[in-house]
Amino acid sequence: MKLSTTFIRSLSLFALTFNCRWAAYAEGDYLDRVIFVGDSDINYWGVQGNSDEFISGSVNLGRNGWTCQDVIEAVDDWLHEYDPTLVVLKCGTNDLWGPNQVPPDGAFDRFTKVIDKISAYGTRVIAMSTKPEIPVLAAGAPAERWQEFNSLVKPYAVEIAQNALPGLAPLQFIDSYEGLLELGNSISFYQPGDIIHLSEEGYSHWNEWVTTAIDALDGDPNCAVWLNNECEEHVPVSTNAPSLSPIASPTLLPTSKPTVTSEDSPTATPSVSPTRGLRGSDPTYMPSPSPSTRDTTLPSRMPISTPSTEPTSSPTSAPSFMPSTSTSCEDMSRFDCNDTPGCAYYPFARTCDIAASAEFCESLDMRYWWNMFKCATQGCLFNFNKRSPTCSGRWN
C-alpha cells in the first residue's frame, strides 16, 4: 500500500509531536530563548516595545502593520536565527483590516500556516487573540470579523492539542477579546489619542495572562484556550491510554504481513472513527489529513539523534524488540530518559524504558502507516528525510 503525499505530510507532523524538542524541555527552559512575533501589538508590547522587561532576554520581532501572511514569509528565518524555546505570537488583526483585507476564514488559514511552521520546528506557541478596540466596537462590522476569527482559532487550538503528545499542547490561545471585555474594556486600557493600541495598563493584563500560560506549561500544559487566567478549553489526558511498553506488548513485533485481528486493526484502507483519539482505546489511531488548505510544508528541522551507543543483541530469527542492556531506565523524567543511552520515553505508557533495538526499528516497513506509528511511539526515532519516512534505532 502506498500513501498519498498529503497523508504522509500530515503523518510526519503528527509523529513530530512524539520526538520534537519541546518534549524534552525541563521546567524553566521555555524562557531560555523567547521571541515575540507579529504586528504592532507585539512591537509596542509594554508601550515602548520593551517586552524584554517582561521576559528577560527575549527578542521583540513585532512589525507595525504586519499580517499573518508577512509572518509566514519571515518566520522560517527567525526560527533558524534565534532557535526559540517559545514564541509569543499576535497576528490576524491586520489581515482583517484595510484595502487588502481577507475574510476571517482567510486570516485563519494564514494563522494556521504560521502555527504549522513554528510547531514543525519543535517550538510551542502562546498566541494572543484580536482585542476589542473601542473604534472597532463602534464600527460594528469589523468587530464581527474580529470575533469570527477568534471563534475559528479556538477549536483549532483544541484539535491540535488532541493530536499532540499528552500534556504538550502545541498552541495556547489567549482570548484577549473577551478577557478585556470582562474587565470592562476601559479606555485606560488603550493609549490616549489612539484607543487602538494598548496602554501600559492594558499590557499589564497581557503580561499577567501570558505569565499564567507560561507557568502552566509545566503544570497544566494541555490547556488550549485561556480566558482571564482561567483555562477555558482543557484537553484532558486520558488515564486509560494503552500501554505500548515492549514488555507488555510482545505482539507488536513486525510481521511480513499485517494481520487483521479485530475491527480496530489496520487494514489495507485504514478507516478511523472521529470519536477515537490518541488517548482513547485504539492505539492504531492516526489523525486524518486536515481538509483545510493550510500549508503542510514538511518540517524544516527534525530532531537530531544524540551520539550513538551500540547495544548488544542476540541474533534471532526475527528482529528483537529490546536489546540486552544493563542500563537502568526506571524513574527517569522524559528529559533525562531520551538523553540516556539505551533508554527511550514511551509516550502512551508515560514511562521510561529500554529503547527498542536498532534491528527492530530498521525492520519496520515505512510504507505502512501503522509501522510509522510504531516507530514514533515505541522507542525508535522517526524521521522524514526528503519525503521518505525512515525509522532508526534511537541508540544505534
Coordinates of C-alpha atoms in Angstrom, one line a residue, residues 64-366:
N64 CA 3.8 47.7 12.6
G65 CA 1.1 46.8 10.1
W66 CA 2.2 43.2 9.7
T67 CA -0.3 40.4 8.8
C68 CA -0.1 36.7 9.4
Q69 CA 1.0 36.5 5.7
D70 CA 4.0 38.7 6.5
V71 CA 4.9 36.4 9.4
I72 CA 4.6 33.3 7.2
E73 CA 7.3 34.8 4.9
A74 CA 9.7 35.7 7.7
V75 CA 9.2 33.1 10.4
D76 CA 11.5 30.4 9.0
D77 CA 14.5 32.7 9.0
W78 CA 13.7 33.8 12.6
L79 CA 13.3 30.3 13.8
H80 CA 16.8 29.3 12.5
E81 CA 18.4 32.6 13.6
Y82 CA 17.1 32.6 17.2
D83 CA 16.3 28.9 17.8
P84 CA 13.5 29.8 20.1
T85 CA 12.2 27.7 23.0
L86 CA 8.9 29.7 23.0
V87 CA 7.1 32.0 20.6
V88 CA 4.6 34.7 21.7
L89 CA 2.5 35.5 18.7
K90 CA 0.0 38.1 17.7
C91 CA -1.2 38.4 14.1
G92 CA -4.6 38.4 12.3
T93 CA -5.9 41.8 13.0
N94 CA -4.3 43.5 10.0
D95 CA -5.4 40.6 7.8
L96 CA -9.0 41.6 8.6
W97 CA -8.5 45.4 8.0
G98 CA -7.7 47.8 5.2
P99 CA -7.8 47.6 1.4
N100 CA -6.1 44.2 1.3
Q101 CA -8.2 42.6 3.9
V102 CA -9.2 39.0 3.7
P103 CA -12.3 37.4 5.3
P104 CA -12.0 35.7 8.7
D105 CA -11.5 32.2 7.2
G106 CA -8.7 33.6 5.0
A107 CA -7.0 35.2 8.0
F108 CA -7.5 31.9 10.0
D109 CA -5.9 29.9 7.1
R110 CA -2.8 32.2 7.3
F111 CA -2.7 31.9 11.1
T112 CA -2.6 28.1 10.9
K113 CA 0.2 28.2 8.4
V114 CA 2.2 30.2 10.9
I115 CA 1.5 27.7 13.7
D116 CA 2.3 24.8 11.4
K117 CA 5.8 26.3 10.7
I118 CA 6.6 27.0 14.3
S119 CA 5.3 23.7 15.6
A120 CA 7.2 21.8 12.9
Y121 CA 10.3 23.4 14.1
G122 CA 9.7 22.0 17.5
T123 CA 8.7 25.2 19.4
R124 CA 5.5 25.8 21.3
V125 CA 3.3 29.0 20.8
I126 CA 1.3 31.3 23.1
A127 CA -0.9 33.4 20.8
M128 CA -2.9 36.4 21.6
S129 CA -6.4 36.9 20.0
T130 CA -7.6 40.1 18.5
K131 CA -8.7 42.7 21.0
P132 CA -11.9 44.8 21.4
E133 CA -10.5 48.1 20.3
I134 CA -13.1 50.8 21.0
P135 CA -13.3 52.2 17.4
V136 CA -13.8 48.6 16.1
L137 CA -16.6 48.0 18.5
A138 CA -18.2 51.3 17.5
A139 CA -18.0 50.4 13.8
G140 CA -19.8 47.1 14.3
A141 CA -18.9 45.0 11.2
P142 CA -15.1 44.9 11.9
A143 CA -15.8 43.7 15.4
E144 CA -17.8 40.8 14.0
R145 CA -14.9 39.8 11.8
W146 CA -12.5 40.0 14.8
Q147 CA -14.8 37.7 16.8
E148 CA -15.3 35.3 13.9
F149 CA -11.6 34.9 13.5
N150 CA -11.2 34.1 17.2
S151 CA -14.0 31.6 17.0
L152 CA -12.1 29.7 14.3
V153 CA -8.9 29.6 16.2
K154 CA -10.3 28.2 19.4
P155 CA -11.4 24.8 18.1
Y156 CA -8.3 24.6 16.0
A157 CA -6.2 25.0 19.2
V158 CA -8.2 22.3 20.8
E159 CA -7.9 20.0 17.8
I160 CA -4.1 20.2 17.5
A161 CA -3.8 19.7 21.3
Q162 CA -5.8 16.5 21.0
N163 CA -3.5 15.2 18.3
A164 CA -0.3 16.0 20.2
L165 CA 1.7 14.2 22.8
P166 CA -0.3 14.0 26.0
G167 CA 0.4 17.0 28.1
L168 CA 2.0 19.1 25.4
A169 CA -0.4 21.4 23.6
P170 CA 1.5 23.0 20.7
L171 CA -0.6 26.2 20.9
Q172 CA -2.1 28.0 23.8
F173 CA -4.5 30.7 22.6
I174 CA -5.3 33.6 25.0
D175 CA -8.7 35.2 24.4
S176 CA -7.8 38.8 24.8
Y177 CA -11.0 40.0 23.2
E178 CA -13.4 38.5 25.7
G179 CA -10.9 38.9 28.5
L180 CA -10.7 42.7 28.2
L181 CA -14.4 43.0 27.8
E182 CA -14.9 41.0 31.0
L183 CA -12.6 43.5 32.7
G184 CA -14.7 46.4 31.5
N185 CA -12.6 47.3 28.4
S186 CA -11.8 50.7 30.0
I187 CA -10.5 53.4 27.8
S188 CA -7.5 53.4 30.1
F189 CA -6.5 50.1 28.6
Y190 CA -5.6 51.9 25.4
Q191 CA -3.1 54.6 24.5
P192 CA -4.5 58.2 24.7
G193 CA -5.4 59.7 21.4
D194 CA -5.1 56.2 19.8
I195 CA -7.5 53.9 21.6
I196 CA -6.3 51.1 19.3
H197 CA -3.0 50.1 20.8
L198 CA -2.7 49.0 24.4
S199 CA -1.5 51.3 27.2
E200 CA 0.8 50.2 30.0
E201 CA -2.3 49.2 31.9
G202 CA -3.6 47.2 29.0
Y203 CA -0.3 45.4 28.6
S204 CA -0.2 44.6 32.3
H205 CA -3.2 42.3 31.7
W206 CA -1.5 40.7 28.7
N207 CA 1.6 40.2 30.9
E208 CA -0.4 38.5 33.6
W209 CA -2.2 36.2 31.1
V210 CA 0.9 35.2 29.3
T211 CA 2.6 34.6 32.7
T212 CA -0.2 32.2 33.7
A213 CA 0.1 30.3 30.4
I214 CA 3.9 30.0 30.8
D215 CA 3.6 28.8 34.3
A216 CA 1.1 26.2 33.1
L217 CA 3.5 24.8 30.5
D218 CA 4.9 22.5 33.2
G219 CA 1.7 22.2 35.3
D220 CA -1.4 22.0 33.1
P221 CA 0.1 22.1 29.6
N222 CA -3.0 20.7 27.9
C223 CA -4.9 23.9 28.3
A224 CA -5.6 25.0 24.7
V225 CA -7.6 28.3 25.3
W226 CA -7.2 30.7 28.2
L227 CA -9.6 33.5 29.4
N228 CA -8.7 35.8 32.2
N229 CA -6.2 33.4 33.8
E230 CA -8.7 30.5 33.7
C231 CA -8.5 27.5 31.4
E232 CA -11.5 27.8 29.1
E233 CA -10.7 24.8 26.9
H234 CA -8.9 22.0 28.6
V235 CA -7.8 18.9 26.7
P236 CA -7.9 16.0 29.2
V237 CA -5.2 13.4 29.2
S238 CA -6.9 10.0 29.5
T239 CA -5.8 7.7 32.3
N240 CA -6.9 4.8 30.0
A241 CA -4.1 5.3 27.5
P242 CA -2.9 2.0 26.1
S243 CA 0.5 0.9 27.3
L244 CA 2.9 0.4 24.5
S245 CA 5.7 -0.9 26.7
P246 CA 7.7 -3.5 24.8
I247 CA 7.3 -5.9 27.7
A248 CA 3.5 -5.6 27.8
S249 CA 3.1 -5.7 24.1
P250 CA 5.2 -8.6 22.6
T251 CA 2.6 -9.0 19.8
L252 CA 3.8 -5.7 18.3
L253 CA 6.8 -7.4 16.7
P254 CA 6.8 -6.8 12.9
T255 CA 5.4 -9.5 10.6
S256 CA 5.7 -10.0 6.9
K257 CA 2.1 -9.1 6.5
P258 CA -0.3 -7.1 8.8
T259 CA -2.7 -9.5 10.4
V260 CA -6.3 -8.4 10.9
T261 CA -7.3 -9.4 14.4
S262 CA -10.3 -7.1 15.1
E263 CA -12.3 -4.3 13.6
D264 CA -9.8 -1.8 15.1
S265 CA -6.8 -3.4 13.5
P266 CA -5.2 -1.7 10.5
T267 CA -6.5 -2.8 7.1
A268 CA -5.3 -2.1 3.6
T269 CA -7.5 1.0 3.6
P270 CA -7.4 2.3 7.2
S271 CA -10.6 3.9 8.4
V272 CA -10.6 6.0 11.6
S273 CA -13.6 6.8 13.7
P274 CA -13.6 10.6 14.5
T275 CA -14.8 9.7 18.0
R276 CA -11.5 8.0 18.9
G277 CA -8.4 10.0 19.9
L278 CA -4.8 9.3 20.5
R279 CA -5.5 8.8 24.2
G280 CA -8.5 6.6 23.6
S281 CA -8.8 2.9 23.4
D282 CA -7.4 2.4 19.9
P283 CA -3.6 2.5 19.7
T284 CA -3.7 2.4 15.9
Y285 CA -5.5 5.8 15.6
M286 CA -3.8 8.3 13.3
P287 CA -5.1 11.8 12.6
S288 CA -6.6 12.1 9.1
P289 CA -5.3 14.9 6.8
S290 CA -6.9 18.2 7.5
P291 CA -9.5 19.3 4.9
S292 CA -8.3 22.8 5.2
T293 CA -5.9 24.3 2.6
R294 CA -3.4 25.4 5.2
D295 CA 0.3 24.8 4.5
T296 CA 1.5 21.3 5.0
T297 CA 5.1 22.1 4.3
L298 CA 7.4 19.4 5.7
P299 CA 9.3 20.3 8.9
S300 CA 12.4 22.3 8.2
R301 CA 14.2 20.8 11.1
M302 CA 13.6 17.4 12.6
P303 CA 15.1 16.1 15.8
I304 CA 18.7 15.1 15.7
S305 CA 19.7 11.9 17.3
T306 CA 22.3 12.1 20.0
P307 CA 25.6 10.3 19.8
S308 CA 25.0 6.6 19.5
T309 CA 25.8 3.8 21.8
E310 CA 25.7 0.3 20.4
P311 CA 23.5 -2.0 22.4
T312 CA 24.2 -5.7 22.2
S313 CA 21.5 -8.0 21.0
S314 CA 21.3 -11.7 20.5
P315 CA 20.7 -12.9 16.9
T316 CA 17.2 -14.2 16.5
S317 CA 15.1 -15.3 13.5
A318 CA 13.0 -12.1 14.0
P319 CA 14.3 -8.7 15.0
S320 CA 14.5 -8.4 18.8
F321 CA 12.3 -5.7 20.2
M322 CA 14.5 -4.9 23.1
P323 CA 18.3 -5.2 23.2
S324 CA 20.0 -6.8 26.1
T325 CA 21.4 -3.9 28.2
S326 CA 22.4 -3.3 31.8
T327 CA 21.1 0.3 31.6
S328 CA 18.5 1.1 34.2
C329 CA 15.8 3.4 32.8
E330 CA 13.4 3.4 35.7
D331 CA 12.2 6.6 37.4
M332 CA 13.6 9.0 34.9
S333 CA 12.0 12.2 33.6
R334 CA 11.2 12.4 29.9
F335 CA 14.1 14.9 29.5
D336 CA 16.7 12.6 31.2
C337 CA 15.3 9.4 29.6
N338 CA 15.8 10.5 26.0
D339 CA 19.3 11.7 26.9
T340 CA 20.3 8.4 28.5
P341 CA 22.0 5.9 26.1
G342 CA 19.9 2.7 25.9
C343 CA 16.7 4.4 27.2
A344 CA 13.6 5.9 25.5
Y345 CA 10.4 7.6 26.7
Y346 CA 7.2 5.7 25.8
P347 CA 4.5 8.4 25.5
F348 CA 1.4 6.3 25.9
A349 CA 2.7 4.4 28.9
R350 CA 4.2 7.7 30.1
T351 CA 7.3 5.9 31.4
C352 CA 10.9 5.5 30.6
D353 CA 12.1 2.0 29.5
I354 CA 14.8 0.3 27.5
A355 CA 14.9 1.6 23.9
A356 CA 13.8 -0.7 21.1
S357 CA 16.7 -2.3 19.3
A358 CA 18.0 -0.8 16.2
E359 CA 17.4 -4.1 14.4
F360 CA 13.7 -3.9 15.3
C361 CA 13.3 -0.2 14.4
E362 CA 15.0 -0.6 11.0
S363 CA 12.9 -3.6 10.2
L364 CA 9.6 -1.7 10.2
D365 CA 8.3 -1.2 6.7
M366 CA 7.6 2.5 6.5

